[in-house]
Amino acid sequence: MAVTDHSEGARQARTRSGRDWSDLVSRWSFMLPAAIILAAVLAYPILYTFQISFASLDLATFTATEWVGFENYREILGDRGFWNSMKVTGIYLAWALPIQMILGFGIAYLINVEWKGRSAVRALFLIPMVVAPVVAGGIWRMMLDPLWGMVNWFLGLLGLGNPDWLGDPNLAMATIVIIDTWRWTPFVILIATAALMALPKDVFEAADIDGANWWTKLWSITIPLLVPIIAATFVVRWLGAVKMFDIVLASTRGGPGDATNVVNLYIYEQAFRSLRFAESAAMAVVVLVLTMILTGLFLIGTRRLERSY
Amino acid sequence: MKITLQVSGIAIAAVMAGPAAVWAQGLGAEGSPVEITMIANEAFANQWQEQMVPEFQKVYPHINVVIDGVPYTELLAKSMLDATGPDPVYDIIIADDPWTPQLAQTGVLLDLKGEQVAGWTAPEFEWDDFYAAPLAASEWQGVQYGVPLRSNLLLMFVNKSLYEKAGLPAPTPELTWEQFFEQAPQLVQDTNGDGKVDAWAVDTYFLRDPLTPTIWQTIMNSNGGALLGEDGKAAFNNETGVAALETHKRLLEFAPPGAVSHGFNESLQAFRQGQVATMFTWGSVFKGTAVDPATTTLTPEQVGIQVMPVGSASAGAHRGIWSGVINNKSENAEAAWALLQWLSSKEGEAWQSNTLGVFPARRSTLDSTPESEWMAPVFEALKQGYEVAEQGQMWRPRTPKSDAVQQVLADEVSRALSGQIAAQEALDTAASRIDRLLD
Amino acid sequence: MAVVDTGYTSRRHLWRRVRIVAGVVLCALFLFPVFWMVLSSFKMPKDIFTTPPVLFFEPTLETYRSYMSRADITRRMLNTVIVAFGSGALSIVAGTMAGYALARVRLRGAGTIGVLILMSRGVPPIALAVPMFLVARKLGLTDKHITLILAYCTFLIPYVMWLMRAFFQSLPRELEEAAMLDGCGRFGAFFKIIVPISIPGILSTLIFSVILAWEELLFALVLTNRNASTIPVAIAGIAGDTVNGANWGALTAVGTLTVVPVVIFALAVQKWLITGLSEGATKG
């Protein structure tokens, strides 16, 4: 606020026009590179997606041939598989996101102790994110297989039975959440660690002098200061998680039955396996609209939260 | 349908009438070689580039071949995106069994029995030498668009040692499904005497995958059932279809724990580790399963290969042929055909089967004695398999929407196998979805 | 600080130790699947799926040898490095500036653009891949690094922008005020004061961006053929081997190889993270 107030004042004092104009350009030049790149690369693909979602697609040219109105939408809204995939995605998100956020910030807070190995531990925590999804899914499959998997072998030693991690419909969803949490908690840790490091030290020193215990410091200093970054991490993770399908493809293939068939896997299969590009475009538009609405709600929530602190 | 055929006809005519300069390169010459490009399954692109291409160049030294590998699941979409462009990168597309109708539909494929290509075809090429089933994989509506380059069939693999341990005779191609299920309980056994079951009767495709329905379909076909009727509508949601799906599901009772999420790779590992007595899968894995000590614990003497068990109509063998097709916009069609022709010729096929262990499709090759001893029983299984596949139409649906149909089957068969819904309901749902799709 | 009883200090020491041990244990837990991957890469393919699983075996370098000799693995690794760092760098520059604009520059309409940019992430990438290919083909840009870099920017920039916006928001406003008073101008204040003090956030976001681009598969599959093809495409090919079955020796070996450069990069960056911070602190 102080900065902008100051410049407002300065502006009025000086002559208008020329300075005003260059000031506006300098402000906008922060926004423009990103906006231009995205508009240039995304404008046509998004337009194309909308267009073919209302048309029938000729595979001989990959162009829309005939305007069919809402035909594709009627088709997909009557598709049991699509609705099921939305439900599955909802369940997955409802479990995975909170677990990853809590675990991520918790671990980041926990490991934020100064010692020799700190940077190494931080770098090592990144590795699960780096392993290619195909390999990661396969490794987990390998470890969780009831026949040759080391997890069940270990459970067997402890006499804990032989759960069918990927074959039981309910357990399969839990398995997907576990793998996804393993993969993406490191991202939350990474961002949370950076945020913790950037916290102003003087505030904590002041609190120490006041004799505040760590619980008070956590709730009245750390968390309020972290609210913007917690919210941003959540939004980024949410937008990433909505699109998750690689791990499912590599571990359960959406099965057993359709228990883990998330919506992006379904769209992917409709497009790349079944070559039903028009229908998959309609699904993409539905997903886009829903994602926009929910993201909008999260942003409003974020703003409220930021204001209240 | 007619329209696109006409279009492709016009395209060919246009190319034929076009300036001679387009064809001037032909087969290349000293100092001015021709380069042809090919899009293929990543699984064998490298092998072909490194071993097949040098061999081909011994015959055609002025044709360079560049092969780009694409992972199987994206190969069709990527081939179509490229082929339908105004200036396609690839002269040759290596297409899986159900893809020819889908590619032909877009009007981009060259008619290999057409007048133009016939002029480039050697008289000793002998189209009739191919078994009907593999050749038909690249035919669509009476036009031959491709030649079989890597043939494959769903077959039954047998671990003879486990049969012996169970006190059972090794199965023969006459084995019926009844006999299989009679013996199955004995094949779930404890082989090392520690009181724990450590070997099971069978493993195959059970997970949600487009290839899982092929197992069910083969059982249904060998009992006289068909996927689509004469009218092109779903014909599987009947007693034969339901019984076949229940048979497929019944296999799970004799399969290792966790088999409901097993597919191609997992069943293969279980069999290679000697944990299952039988496996229904693609014949092409034979070398890595019975011969190559780096990948398997078994030996050629232990592993039997034969057609899938006999039903009320015949034995079973589902077809899976990789064919080579040529883009009719290709400027190097003659050189492209030279490659496909050589590779599917009697000499090329014999070389490929002896050197790379790739399965042939010609009678003359299959009747010869293979150089590797382990190949002999495979040849026998293939010969019988081609016959039964032809007879029972044991292949994926022949329609431009084949992969979409297969995906619907994958969804519903998997729901039935995992016990989410009953077999009848699954097939009814699949039938109505497929009829809407093909409408 | 000065007056603390010894009981408090020793409790603090204990708590510190507990935190270190817990951190290491958790890290080990997260790394276990990775350990299993590395272990499997040194096994013969037939020894990977044994029952019970084997921990001790005679290691072999066979899979590494047979796969490293393949030219396309090295080429694809190089492509992956170019594309991941290229798109990471471009996104960091554009995204950080946009994040700053959203957090601190008062700009009418920028908020809307920012939210639109963020919302663009809601489009399933599958829907974008085909039209992107059609555009690239029309422009003669298929199978080029720049195409892939720009395609990756579409998903990296929104993330960078949003994360950096949050980092900038938590900075004290007096910083820019002081800089602007010094006559730095808006750009000067941003590059000389704001960027240095935000190094931890920028580097963490950069690491994240590079990793996302590093493992991207779908766009790489559709937009490249040979020249710009990346490692994830190679991995998908090995996993989808329909002829012989997935070779898990090769998959784990290539998987291990792809992890190494990123870990080295992250470790190298960690050093900067510390120095960057202390510099910023002194300036602040």
PDB file of N, CA and C in Angstrom, chain A residues 103 106-113 115 121 125 189, chain C residues 13-31:
ATOM      1  N   LEU A 103       0.832 -33.363   5.322  1.00  0.00           N
ATOM      2  CA  LEU A 103       2.103 -34.076   5.402  1.00  0.00           C
ATOM      3  C   LEU A 103       3.256 -33.189   4.928  1.00  0.00           C
ATOM      4  N   GLY A 106       3.893 -30.306   7.328  1.00  0.00           N
ATOM      5  CA  GLY A 106       4.366 -30.907   8.578  1.00  0.00           C
ATOM      6  C   GLY A 106       5.819 -31.325   8.474  1.00  0.00           C
ATOM      7  N   ILE A 107       6.137 -32.054   7.406  1.00  0.00           N
ATOM      8  CA  ILE A 107       7.518 -32.519   7.247  1.00  0.00           C
ATOM      9  C   ILE A 107       8.461 -31.337   7.062  1.00  0.00           C
ATOM     10  N   ALA A 108       8.041 -30.349   6.271  1.00  0.00           N
ATOM     11  CA  ALA A 108       8.902 -29.182   6.046  1.00  0.00           C
ATOM     12  C   ALA A 108       9.218 -28.504   7.381  1.00  0.00           C
ATOM     13  N   TYR A 109       8.206 -28.371   8.222  1.00  0.00           N
ATOM     14  CA  TYR A 109       8.401 -27.744   9.535  1.00  0.00           C
ATOM     15  C   TYR A 109       9.347 -28.589  10.384  1.00  0.00           C
ATOM     16  N   LEU A 110       9.111 -29.901  10.327  1.00  0.00           N
ATOM     17  CA  LEU A 110       9.912 -30.840  11.123  1.00  0.00           C
ATOM     18  C   LEU A 110      11.387 -30.793  10.746  1.00  0.00           C
ATOM     19  N   ILE A 111      11.667 -30.787   9.439  1.00  0.00           N
ATOM     20  CA  ILE A 111      13.075 -30.889   9.031  1.00  0.00           C
ATOM     21  C   ILE A 111      13.762 -29.531   8.945  1.00  0.00           C
ATOM     22  N   ASN A 112      13.055 -28.487   9.330  1.00  0.00           N
ATOM     23  CA  ASN A 112      13.661 -27.163   9.256  1.00  0.00           C
ATOM     24  C   ASN A 112      14.541 -26.902  10.483  1.00  0.00           C
ATOM     25  N   VAL A 113      15.486 -27.791  10.718  1.00  0.00           N
ATOM     26  CA  VAL A 113      16.430 -27.647  11.826  1.00  0.00           C
ATOM     27  C   VAL A 113      17.805 -27.439  11.210  1.00  0.00           C
ATOM     28  N   TRP A 115      21.313 -28.207  10.661  1.00  0.00           N
ATOM     29  CA  TRP A 115      22.368 -29.200  10.899  1.00  0.00           C
ATOM     30  C   TRP A 115      23.030 -29.500   9.575  1.00  0.00           C
ATOM     31  N   VAL A 121      19.236 -33.718   2.876  1.00  0.00           N
ATOM     32  CA  VAL A 121      17.917 -34.299   3.141  1.00  0.00           C
ATOM     33  C   VAL A 121      16.868 -33.637   2.254  1.00  0.00           C
ATOM     34  N   PHE A 125      14.653 -35.513  -0.631  1.00  0.00           N
ATOM     35  CA  PHE A 125      13.186 -35.558  -0.574  1.00  0.00           C
ATOM     36  C   PHE A 125      12.551 -35.299  -1.940  1.00  0.00           C
ATOM     37  N   ILE A 189       6.677 -30.104   0.306  1.00  0.00           N
ATOM     38  CA  ILE A 189       7.819 -29.900   1.194  1.00  0.00           C
ATOM     39  C   ILE A 189       8.758 -28.846   0.613  1.00  0.00           C
TER      40      ILE A 189
ATOM     41  N   HIS C  13      17.492 -29.122  22.999  1.00  0.00           N
ATOM     42  CA  HIS C  13      18.468 -29.968  22.296  1.00  0.00           C
ATOM     43  C   HIS C  13      17.869 -31.300  21.939  1.00  0.00           C
ATOM     44  N   LEU C  14      17.115 -31.840  22.871  1.00  0.00           N
ATOM     45  CA  LEU C  14      16.488 -33.146  22.641  1.00  0.00           C
ATOM     46  C   LEU C  14      15.504 -33.033  21.475  1.00  0.00           C
ATOM     47  N   TRP C  15      14.699 -31.988  21.531  1.00  0.00           N
ATOM     48  CA  TRP C  15      13.690 -31.772  20.484  1.00  0.00           C
ATOM     49  C   TRP C  15      14.368 -31.625  19.121  1.00  0.00           C
ATOM     50  N   ARG C  16      15.500 -30.906  19.116  1.00  0.00           N
ATOM     51  CA  ARG C  16      16.234 -30.733  17.872  1.00  0.00           C
ATOM     52  C   ARG C  16      16.685 -32.083  17.357  1.00  0.00           C
ATOM     53  N   ARG C  17      17.203 -32.912  18.252  1.00  0.00           N
ATOM     54  CA  ARG C  17      17.686 -34.224  17.853  1.00  0.00           C
ATOM     55  C   ARG C  17      16.542 -35.094  17.323  1.00  0.00           C
ATOM     56  N   VAL C  18      15.421 -35.029  18.031  1.00  0.00           N
ATOM     57  CA  VAL C  18      14.246 -35.801  17.587  1.00  0.00           C
ATOM     58  C   VAL C  18      13.851 -35.383  16.181  1.00  0.00           C
ATOM     59  N   ARG C  19      13.867 -34.083  15.962  1.00  0.00           N
ATOM     60  CA  ARG C  19      13.474 -33.596  14.633  1.00  0.00           C
ATOM     61  C   ARG C  19      14.437 -34.082  13.555  1.00  0.00           C
ATOM     62  N   ILE C  20      15.719 -34.067  13.857  1.00  0.00           N
ATOM     63  CA  ILE C  20      16.702 -34.527  12.864  1.00  0.00           C
ATOM     64  C   ILE C  20      16.480 -36.003  12.550  1.00  0.00           C
ATOM     65  N   VAL C  21      16.349 -36.805  13.609  1.00  0.00           N
ATOM     66  CA  VAL C  21      16.173 -38.250  13.412  1.00  0.00           C
ATOM     67  C   VAL C  21      14.877 -38.521  12.647  1.00  0.00           C
ATOM     68  N   ALA C  22      13.797 -37.836  13.052  1.00  0.00           N
ATOM     69  CA  ALA C  22      12.510 -38.053  12.380  1.00  0.00           C
ATOM     70  C   ALA C  22      12.608 -37.664  10.913  1.00  0.00           C
ATOM     71  N   GLY C  23      13.299 -36.567  10.641  1.00  0.00           N
ATOM     72  CA  GLY C  23      13.460 -36.130   9.263  1.00  0.00           C
ATOM     73  C   GLY C  23      14.184 -37.167   8.428  1.00  0.00           C
ATOM     74  N   VAL C  24      15.266 -37.700   8.986  1.00  0.00           N
ATOM     75  CA  VAL C  24      16.045 -38.694   8.245  1.00  0.00           C
ATOM     76  C   VAL C  24      15.222 -39.957   8.024  1.00  0.00           C
ATOM     77  N   VAL C  25      14.484 -40.397   9.061  1.00  0.00           N
ATOM     78  CA  VAL C  25      13.678 -41.609   8.927  1.00  0.00           C
ATOM     79  C   VAL C  25      12.603 -41.410   7.862  1.00  0.00           C
ATOM     80  N   LEU C  26      11.922 -40.274   7.900  1.00  0.00           N
ATOM     81  CA  LEU C  26      10.886 -40.004   6.909  1.00  0.00           C
ATOM     82  C   LEU C  26      11.465 -39.971   5.501  1.00  0.00           C
ATOM     83  N   CYS C  27      12.635 -39.351   5.396  1.00  0.00           N
ATOM     84  CA  CYS C  27      13.289 -39.271   4.098  1.00  0.00           C
ATOM     85  C   CYS C  27      13.595 -40.675   3.587  1.00  0.00           C
ATOM     86  N   ALA C  28      14.102 -41.524   4.478  1.00  0.00           N
ATOM     87  CA  ALA C  28      14.428 -42.901   4.095  1.00  0.00           C
ATOM     88  C   ALA C  28      13.163 -43.633   3.624  1.00  0.00           C
ATOM     89  N   LEU C  29      12.063 -43.376   4.325  1.00  0.00           N
ATOM     90  CA  LEU C  29      10.796 -44.006   3.967  1.00  0.00           C
ATOM     91  C   LEU C  29      10.361 -43.586   2.561  1.00  0.00           C
ATOM     92  N   PHE C  30      10.497 -42.296   2.303  1.00  0.00           N
ATOM     93  CA  PHE C  30      10.120 -41.800   0.977  1.00  0.00           C
ATOM     94  C   PHE C  30      11.052 -42.343  -0.104  1.00  0.00           C
ATOM     95  N   LEU C  31      12.282 -42.617   0.292  1.00  0.00           N
ATOM     96  CA  LEU C  31      13.248 -43.051  -0.704  1.00  0.00           C
ATOM     97  C   LEU C  31      13.221 -44.555  -0.941  1.00  0.00           C
TER      98      LEU C  31
END
